[in-house]
Coordinates of C-alpha atoms in Angstrom, one line a residue:
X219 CA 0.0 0.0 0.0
X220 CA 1.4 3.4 -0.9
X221 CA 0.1 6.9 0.6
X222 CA 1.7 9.1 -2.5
X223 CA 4.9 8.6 -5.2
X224 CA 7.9 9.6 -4.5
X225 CA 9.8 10.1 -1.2
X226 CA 7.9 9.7 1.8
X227 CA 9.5 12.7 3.4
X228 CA 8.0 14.9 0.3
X229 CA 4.5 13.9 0.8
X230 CA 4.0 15.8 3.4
X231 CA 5.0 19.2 1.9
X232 CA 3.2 17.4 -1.3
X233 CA -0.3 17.1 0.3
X234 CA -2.5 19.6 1.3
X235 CA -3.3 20.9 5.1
X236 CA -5.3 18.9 7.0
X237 CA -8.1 20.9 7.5
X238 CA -8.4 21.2 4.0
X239 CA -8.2 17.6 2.8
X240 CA -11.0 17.0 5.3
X241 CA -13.1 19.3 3.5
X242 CA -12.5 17.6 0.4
X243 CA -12.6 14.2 1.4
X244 CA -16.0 15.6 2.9
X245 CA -17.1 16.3 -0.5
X246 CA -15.8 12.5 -2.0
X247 CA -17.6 9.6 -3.3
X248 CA -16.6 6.6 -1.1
X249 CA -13.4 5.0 -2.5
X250 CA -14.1 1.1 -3.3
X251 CA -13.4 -1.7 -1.1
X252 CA -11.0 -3.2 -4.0
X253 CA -8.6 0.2 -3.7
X254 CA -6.1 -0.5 -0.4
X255 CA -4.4 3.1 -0.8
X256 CA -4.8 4.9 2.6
X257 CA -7.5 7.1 2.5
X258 CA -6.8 10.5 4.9
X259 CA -4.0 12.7 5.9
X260 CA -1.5 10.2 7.8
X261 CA 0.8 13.2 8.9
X262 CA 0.7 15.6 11.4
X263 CA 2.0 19.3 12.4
X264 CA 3.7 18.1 15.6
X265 CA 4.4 14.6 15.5
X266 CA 5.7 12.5 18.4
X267 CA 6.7 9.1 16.5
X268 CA 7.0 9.4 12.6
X269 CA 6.2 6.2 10.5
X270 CA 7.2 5.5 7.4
X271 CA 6.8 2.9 4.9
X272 CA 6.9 0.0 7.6
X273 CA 6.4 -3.4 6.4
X274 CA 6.1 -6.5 8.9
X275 CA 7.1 -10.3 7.8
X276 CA 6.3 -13.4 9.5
X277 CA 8.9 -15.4 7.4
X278 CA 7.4 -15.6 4.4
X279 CA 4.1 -13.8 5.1
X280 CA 3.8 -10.3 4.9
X281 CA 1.6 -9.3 7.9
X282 CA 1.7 -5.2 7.7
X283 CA 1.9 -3.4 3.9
X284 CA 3.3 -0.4 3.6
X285 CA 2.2 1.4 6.3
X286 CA 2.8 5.8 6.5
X287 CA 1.7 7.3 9.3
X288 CA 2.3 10.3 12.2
X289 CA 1.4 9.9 16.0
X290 CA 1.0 13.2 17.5
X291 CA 2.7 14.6 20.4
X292 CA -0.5 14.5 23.5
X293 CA -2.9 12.8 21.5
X294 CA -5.0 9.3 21.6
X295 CA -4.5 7.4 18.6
X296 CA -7.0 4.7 18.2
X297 CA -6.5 1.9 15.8
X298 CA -9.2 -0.3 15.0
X299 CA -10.0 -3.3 12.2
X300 CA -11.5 -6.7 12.4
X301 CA -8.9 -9.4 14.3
X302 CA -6.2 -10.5 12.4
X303 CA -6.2 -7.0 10.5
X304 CA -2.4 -6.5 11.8
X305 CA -2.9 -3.3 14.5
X306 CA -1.7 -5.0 17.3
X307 CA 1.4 -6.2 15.3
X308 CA 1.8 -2.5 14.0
X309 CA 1.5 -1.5 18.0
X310 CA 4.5 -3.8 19.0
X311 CA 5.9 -2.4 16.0
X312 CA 6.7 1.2 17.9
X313 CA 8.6 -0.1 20.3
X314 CA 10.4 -3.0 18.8
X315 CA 8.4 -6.0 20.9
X316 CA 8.4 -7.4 17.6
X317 CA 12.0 -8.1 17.9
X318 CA 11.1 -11.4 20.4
X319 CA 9.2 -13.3 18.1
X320 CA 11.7 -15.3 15.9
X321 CA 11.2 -15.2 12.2
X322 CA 9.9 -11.6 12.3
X323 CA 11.5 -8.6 10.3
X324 CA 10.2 -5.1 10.1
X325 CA 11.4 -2.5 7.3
X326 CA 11.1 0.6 7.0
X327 CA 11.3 3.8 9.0
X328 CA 9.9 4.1 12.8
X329 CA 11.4 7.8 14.4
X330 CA 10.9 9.0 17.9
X331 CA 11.7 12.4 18.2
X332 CA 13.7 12.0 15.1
X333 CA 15.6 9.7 16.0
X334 CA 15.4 5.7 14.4
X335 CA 14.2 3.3 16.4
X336 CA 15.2 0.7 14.2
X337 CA 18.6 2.2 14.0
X338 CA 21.1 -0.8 15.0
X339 CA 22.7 1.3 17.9
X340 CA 19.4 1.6 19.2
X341 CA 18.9 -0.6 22.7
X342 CA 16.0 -1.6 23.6
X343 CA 15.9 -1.3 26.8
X344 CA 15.9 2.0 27.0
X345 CA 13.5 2.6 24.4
X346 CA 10.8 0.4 25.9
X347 CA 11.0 2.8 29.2
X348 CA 10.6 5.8 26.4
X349 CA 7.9 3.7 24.9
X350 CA 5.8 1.7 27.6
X351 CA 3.0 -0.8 26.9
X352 CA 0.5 -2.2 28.2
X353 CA -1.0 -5.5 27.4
X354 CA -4.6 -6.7 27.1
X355 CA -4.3 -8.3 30.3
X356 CA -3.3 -7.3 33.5
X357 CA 0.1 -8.3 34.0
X358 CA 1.4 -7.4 37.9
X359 CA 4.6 -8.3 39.0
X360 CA 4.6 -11.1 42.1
X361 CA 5.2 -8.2 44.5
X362 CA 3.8 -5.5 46.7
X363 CA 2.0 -2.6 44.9
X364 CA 5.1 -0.6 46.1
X365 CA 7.4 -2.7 44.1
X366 CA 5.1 -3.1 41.2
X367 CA 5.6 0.3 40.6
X368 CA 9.6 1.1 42.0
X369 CA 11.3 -1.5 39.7
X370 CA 11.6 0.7 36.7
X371 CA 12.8 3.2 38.5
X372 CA 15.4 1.1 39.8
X373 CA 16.6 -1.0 36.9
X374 CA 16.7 2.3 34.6
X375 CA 19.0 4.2 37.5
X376 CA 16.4 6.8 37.7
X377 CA 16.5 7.3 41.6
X378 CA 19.6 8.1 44.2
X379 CA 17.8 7.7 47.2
X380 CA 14.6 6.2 48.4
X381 CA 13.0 9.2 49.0
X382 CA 13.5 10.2 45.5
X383 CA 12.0 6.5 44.9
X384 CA 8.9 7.2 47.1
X385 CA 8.0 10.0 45.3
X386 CA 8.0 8.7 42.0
X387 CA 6.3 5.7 43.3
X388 CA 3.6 7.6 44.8
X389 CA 3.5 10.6 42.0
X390 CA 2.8 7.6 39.5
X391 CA 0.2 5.6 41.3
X392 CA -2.1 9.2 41.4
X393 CA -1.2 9.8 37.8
X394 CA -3.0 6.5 37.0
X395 CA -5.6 7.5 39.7
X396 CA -5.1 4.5 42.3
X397 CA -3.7 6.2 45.3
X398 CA -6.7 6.7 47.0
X399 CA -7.1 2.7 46.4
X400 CA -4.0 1.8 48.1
X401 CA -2.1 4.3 49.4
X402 CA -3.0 2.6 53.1
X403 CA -1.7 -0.6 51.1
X404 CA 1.2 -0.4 49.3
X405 CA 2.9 -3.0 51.0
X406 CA 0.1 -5.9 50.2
X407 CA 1.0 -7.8 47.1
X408 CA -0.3 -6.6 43.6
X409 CA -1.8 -9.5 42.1
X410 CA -4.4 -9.5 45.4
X411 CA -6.1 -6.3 43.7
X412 CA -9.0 -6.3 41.5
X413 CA -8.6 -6.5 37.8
X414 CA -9.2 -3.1 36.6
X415 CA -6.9 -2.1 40.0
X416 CA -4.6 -4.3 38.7
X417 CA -4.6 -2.6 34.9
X418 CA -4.3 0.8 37.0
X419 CA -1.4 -0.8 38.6
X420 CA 0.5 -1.6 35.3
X421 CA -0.5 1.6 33.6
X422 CA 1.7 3.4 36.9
X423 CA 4.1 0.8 36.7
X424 CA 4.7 1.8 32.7
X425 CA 4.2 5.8 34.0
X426 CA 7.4 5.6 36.6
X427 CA 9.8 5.2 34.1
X428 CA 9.3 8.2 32.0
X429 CA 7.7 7.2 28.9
X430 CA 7.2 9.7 25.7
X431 CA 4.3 7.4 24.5
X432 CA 2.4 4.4 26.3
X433 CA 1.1 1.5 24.1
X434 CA -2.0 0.1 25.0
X435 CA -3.5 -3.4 23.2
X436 CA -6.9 -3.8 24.0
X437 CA -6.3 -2.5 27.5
X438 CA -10.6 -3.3 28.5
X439 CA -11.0 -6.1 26.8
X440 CA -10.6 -7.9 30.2
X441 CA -12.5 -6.0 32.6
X442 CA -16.0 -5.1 33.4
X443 CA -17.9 -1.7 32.5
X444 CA -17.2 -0.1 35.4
X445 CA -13.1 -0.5 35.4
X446 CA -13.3 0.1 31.9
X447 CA -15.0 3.5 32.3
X448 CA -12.2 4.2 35.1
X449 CA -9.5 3.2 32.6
X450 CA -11.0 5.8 29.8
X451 CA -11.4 8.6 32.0
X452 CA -7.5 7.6 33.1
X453 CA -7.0 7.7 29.3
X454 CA -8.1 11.2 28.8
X455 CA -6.3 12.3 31.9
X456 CA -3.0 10.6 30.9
X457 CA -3.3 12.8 27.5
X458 CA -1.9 16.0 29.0
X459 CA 1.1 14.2 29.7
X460 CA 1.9 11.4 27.3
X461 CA 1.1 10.4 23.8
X462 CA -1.1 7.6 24.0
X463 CA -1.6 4.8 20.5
X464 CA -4.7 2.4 22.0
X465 CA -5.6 -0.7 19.8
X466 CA -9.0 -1.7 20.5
X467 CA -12.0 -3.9 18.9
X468 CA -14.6 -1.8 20.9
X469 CA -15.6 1.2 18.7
X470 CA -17.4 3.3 20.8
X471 CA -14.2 2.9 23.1
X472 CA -12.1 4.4 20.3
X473 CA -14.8 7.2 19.8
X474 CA -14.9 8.2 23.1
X475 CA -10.9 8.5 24.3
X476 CA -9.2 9.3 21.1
X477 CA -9.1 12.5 18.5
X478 CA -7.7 10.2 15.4
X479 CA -8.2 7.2 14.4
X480 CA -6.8 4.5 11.8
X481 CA -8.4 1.6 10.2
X482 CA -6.4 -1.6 9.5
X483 CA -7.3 -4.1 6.9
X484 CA -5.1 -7.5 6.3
X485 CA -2.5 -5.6 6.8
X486 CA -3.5 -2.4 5.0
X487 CA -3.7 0.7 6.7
X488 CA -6.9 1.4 4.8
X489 CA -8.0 5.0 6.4
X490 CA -7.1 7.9 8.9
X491 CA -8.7 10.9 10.0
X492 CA -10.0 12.9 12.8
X493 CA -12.1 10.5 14.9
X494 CA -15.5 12.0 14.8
X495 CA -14.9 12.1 10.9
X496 CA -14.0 8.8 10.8
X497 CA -17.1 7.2 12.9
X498 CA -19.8 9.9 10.8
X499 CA -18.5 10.3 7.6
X500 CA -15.9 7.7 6.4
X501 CA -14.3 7.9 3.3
X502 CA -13.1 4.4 2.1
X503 CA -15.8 1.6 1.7
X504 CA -14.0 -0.7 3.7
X505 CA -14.1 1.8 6.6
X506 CA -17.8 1.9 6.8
X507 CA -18.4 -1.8 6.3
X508 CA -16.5 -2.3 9.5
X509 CA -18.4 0.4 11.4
X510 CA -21.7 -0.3 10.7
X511 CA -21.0 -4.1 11.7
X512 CA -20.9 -5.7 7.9
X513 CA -17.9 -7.6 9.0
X514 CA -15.4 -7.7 12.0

């Protein structure tokens, strides 16, 4: 799938703003289901992570085509498509959690903040603290909430004292609005809490290290309507702070936390746009087949 000829560092300056190619999309017959080339403006004015022609392989199978797109600095990017579509590969993808599944091989350019993430000097290590994630199921560490959340600290060397360690400890667990859950607590193991306490729990364990941007794969799909309200309203908070990329399968979850959103087809990154667009007024076929429940 291409987004334009030429270089992929031209088509930005090569398309026009996004305002206006909203307003003409607006205007647009609906591109067929049998064209994959991304409907939208993938770019950005301020972008945090910059994507660029990234193709996935599974030996011999080529899981993600071509893909272009920005992720803006303090924004929620939701990416939805039926399962199997390739977003939660794209998601592991941005911060190289690709690399522990043998036979896989990614090309193409991933930048944060300029910089290559694919870039062999790059380690990882590192760059999964800049780049947290958090999976579809709760994942707690077997040790007290405390710990849960002080080991990144630790490992990274972000702390001299404990103090120092306290307060990022305690500064994280508000951030993902827990404290008043455990703060009496914090010695009492992690996996004892509840599950949407325990997705709170890994959302501050991924906030104490620092990130830039937190992955998040389907980070409701285990919880009940409650916690999962609690995690979107965490979602919005986290916003001011971070850029957030969700991957989800609920669609009114992707309408309600996010400002963009990008539709994945086998592999195709078939459409992008301003969220509200996307969900009222899509552009490509494909798009709206999936939204109004044809398929998925």
């Amino acid at each position: 799938m291409t987004t334009a000829t030429g270089s992929v560092f031209d088509m930005r300056d090569a398309l026009l703003t996004g305002n206006e190619a909203e307003a003409v999309a607006a205007k647009t017959r609906k591109v067929d289901r049998d064209l994959r080339q991304t409907v939208g403006v993938p770019f950005v004015e301020e972008p945090r992570m910059i994507c660029r022609e990234v193709n996935v392989y599974y030996g011999d199978k080529h899981a993600i085509n071509n893909v272009t797109i920005d992720v803006g600095k303090n924004e929620v990017l939701a990416m939805i498509g039926p399962s199997g579509c390739g977003k939660s590969t794209f998601l592991r993808c941005l911060n190289r959690m690709n690399d522990t599944i043998a036979g896989c091989r990614v090309t193409g350019e991933i930048l944060l903040d300029d910089f290559n993430i694919y870039d062999k000097k790059v380690d990882v290590v590192p760059l999964r603290a800049q780049v947290g994630m958090v999976f579809q199921k709760p994942n707690p560490f077997p040790k007290s909430i405390f710990d849960n959340v002080a080991y990144g600290p630790k490992i990274h060397g972000l702390v001299n004292t404990k103090s120092e360690l306290a307060d990022i400890v305690e500064d994280s667990i508000k951030k993902a609005g827990l404290w008043s859950e455990v703060s009496d607590r914090l010695d009492q193991p992690g996996t004892g809490l509840s599950g949407g306490q325990q997705q709170r729990l890994c959302i501050a364990r991924a906030i104490a290290v620092r990130p830039e941007v937190i992955l998040m794969d389907e980070p409701c799909s285990a919880l009940d309507p409650i916690a999962t309200a609690t995690i979107e309203d965490l979602i919005t908070e986290l916003k001011r702070h971070y850029t957030i990329v969700i991957v989800t399968h609920n669609m009114q979850q992707a309408a309600r936390v996010s400002q963009r959103t990008a539709y994945f087809h086998l592999g195709d990154l078939v459409e992008v746009g301003p969220t509200d667009r996307i969900f009222t007024n899509p552009r490509h076929q494909l798009t709206e087949d999936y939204i109004t429940g044809r398929f998925g």
